[in-house]
Amino acid sequence: IRVTSGTTHFDTSSDYRLKENMVAITDGIDRVKQLQPKRFNFIEFPENTVDGFIAHEAQIAVPEAVSGEKDGTEDQEYEVTPAVLDEEGNVTEAAIMGTRTVPKYQAIDKSKLVPLLTAALQEAIAKIETLEQRLSDAGIA
């Protein structure tokens, strides 16, 4: 994370020297067609409609962009009854603790979609250019 005057950058290492097994994305259009963009609001902010993805749906096409498991949960310890302290702050009765299961929500890093979207756009451009050339060769365009 870098901060400059008025800007925060969330950089990811991308130097070629850190990578291996590099191959071109050749199925960009097919994978983009699997994405299911939606308009929705978060329950906490019902007045604010946004565009985005549902994490477990996006995970099908771009698994590296999603963290967590669909319908994931975790056990969380909580204080049922607080400890009892004497005047000097010493515990005279220990707190009674309980455990509850709470949702462990999935998250999505939308920046991980950019390479796929770029590859799909390049594939689409190549198809358009091929069709334009065919039309031109046929004297139609």
XYZ file of C-alpha atoms in Angstrom:
141
model
C 0.000 0.000 0.000
C 1.377 3.381 -1.022
C -0.086 6.727 -0.071
C 0.686 9.954 -1.910
C -1.020 13.306 -1.662
C -4.684 12.487 -2.168
C -4.155 8.980 -3.564
C -3.867 5.511 -2.097
C -2.374 2.754 -4.265
C -3.022 -0.914 -3.585
C -0.215 -2.437 -5.621
C 0.304 -6.117 -6.370
C 3.715 -7.519 -7.282
C 3.795 -8.007 -11.039
C 7.444 -8.105 -12.074
C 8.123 -10.847 -14.630
C 11.076 -12.032 -12.546
C 8.645 -13.237 -9.889
C 6.643 -15.403 -12.280
C 6.913 -18.628 -14.215
C 4.749 -20.791 -16.468
C 3.319 -17.707 -18.206
C 0.804 -18.480 -20.966
C -1.691 -16.315 -22.803
C -5.327 -16.397 -21.747
C -7.082 -17.949 -24.732
C -10.530 -18.591 -23.277
C -11.334 -15.056 -22.137
C -14.685 -14.743 -23.883
C -15.881 -18.139 -22.654
C -14.957 -17.321 -19.058
C -16.420 -13.797 -19.189
C -19.688 -15.332 -20.396
C -19.747 -17.303 -17.127
C -19.686 -14.119 -15.049
C -23.078 -12.939 -13.848
C -22.908 -9.208 -13.060
C -25.755 -7.973 -10.895
C -27.277 -4.746 -9.526
C -28.001 -4.943 -5.807
C -27.769 -3.188 -2.487
C -26.138 -4.379 0.682
C -28.616 -5.106 3.476
C -26.898 -2.526 5.685
C -27.257 0.197 3.005
C -30.649 -0.334 1.306
C -30.611 3.106 -0.316
C -27.353 2.489 -2.187
C -27.682 0.326 -5.329
C -24.384 -0.829 -6.857
C -23.081 -3.010 -9.662
C -21.038 -6.059 -8.786
C -20.838 -9.809 -8.480
C -21.966 -12.504 -6.087
C -18.742 -14.074 -4.843
C -19.631 -17.752 -5.228
C -20.933 -17.130 -8.767
C -17.756 -15.320 -9.837
C -15.672 -18.070 -8.248
C -16.712 -20.403 -11.088
C -14.944 -18.303 -13.751
C -12.193 -16.655 -11.687
C -11.545 -18.715 -8.539
C -8.428 -16.735 -7.625
C -10.555 -13.588 -7.238
C -12.688 -15.018 -4.427
C -11.771 -15.829 -0.861
C -13.803 -17.895 1.549
C -16.363 -20.620 1.025
C -20.001 -20.331 -0.021
C -22.180 -20.386 3.107
C -19.037 -20.528 5.259
C -19.301 -20.240 9.035
C -16.967 -20.120 11.988
C -17.343 -20.630 15.702
C -16.890 -17.505 17.777
C -16.426 -17.337 21.525
C -18.412 -14.660 23.336
C -19.059 -13.534 26.870
C -22.436 -14.779 28.172
C -21.969 -13.295 31.625
C -19.159 -10.855 32.453
C -16.589 -11.569 35.135
C -17.292 -10.208 38.595
C -14.567 -7.980 40.019
C -13.957 -6.794 43.565
C -13.162 -3.173 44.485
C -9.492 -3.691 43.589
C -10.241 -5.082 40.144
C -9.520 -8.714 41.008
C -11.723 -11.372 39.434
C -13.948 -13.009 42.039
C -16.088 -14.895 39.543
C -14.849 -15.802 36.089
C -16.796 -14.768 33.046
C -19.081 -17.397 31.609
C -18.207 -17.916 27.973
C -20.239 -19.413 25.180
C -19.674 -20.339 21.567
C -21.861 -19.368 18.648
C -21.661 -20.057 14.951
C -21.500 -16.928 12.815
C -21.282 -16.379 9.053
C -17.823 -16.157 7.538
C -18.527 -14.070 4.461
C -16.883 -14.490 1.090
C -15.018 -11.601 -0.493
C -14.026 -10.758 -4.051
C -10.972 -8.915 -5.335
C -12.392 -7.367 -8.514
C -8.926 -6.371 -9.692
C -8.328 -10.066 -10.410
C -11.016 -9.819 -13.122
C -9.073 -7.221 -15.137
C -6.697 -9.666 -16.931
C -9.628 -11.878 -17.924
C -11.687 -8.920 -19.147
C -8.692 -7.610 -21.107
C -8.142 -11.006 -22.752
C -11.831 -11.291 -23.648
C -11.826 -7.802 -25.156
C -8.721 -8.611 -27.205
C -10.391 -11.803 -28.462
C -13.522 -9.827 -29.390
C -11.466 -7.153 -31.173
C -9.657 -9.836 -33.191
C -13.009 -11.355 -34.227
C -14.382 -7.937 -35.198
C -11.286 -7.141 -37.252
C -11.523 -10.522 -39.010
C -15.186 -9.897 -39.859
C -14.423 -6.366 -41.050
C -11.673 -7.703 -43.298
C -14.003 -10.367 -44.732
C -16.610 -7.694 -45.487
C -13.964 -5.467 -47.031
C -12.595 -8.355 -49.132
C -16.154 -9.101 -50.290
C -16.603 -5.436 -51.250
C -19.450 -5.011 -48.753
C -17.833 -2.515 -46.430
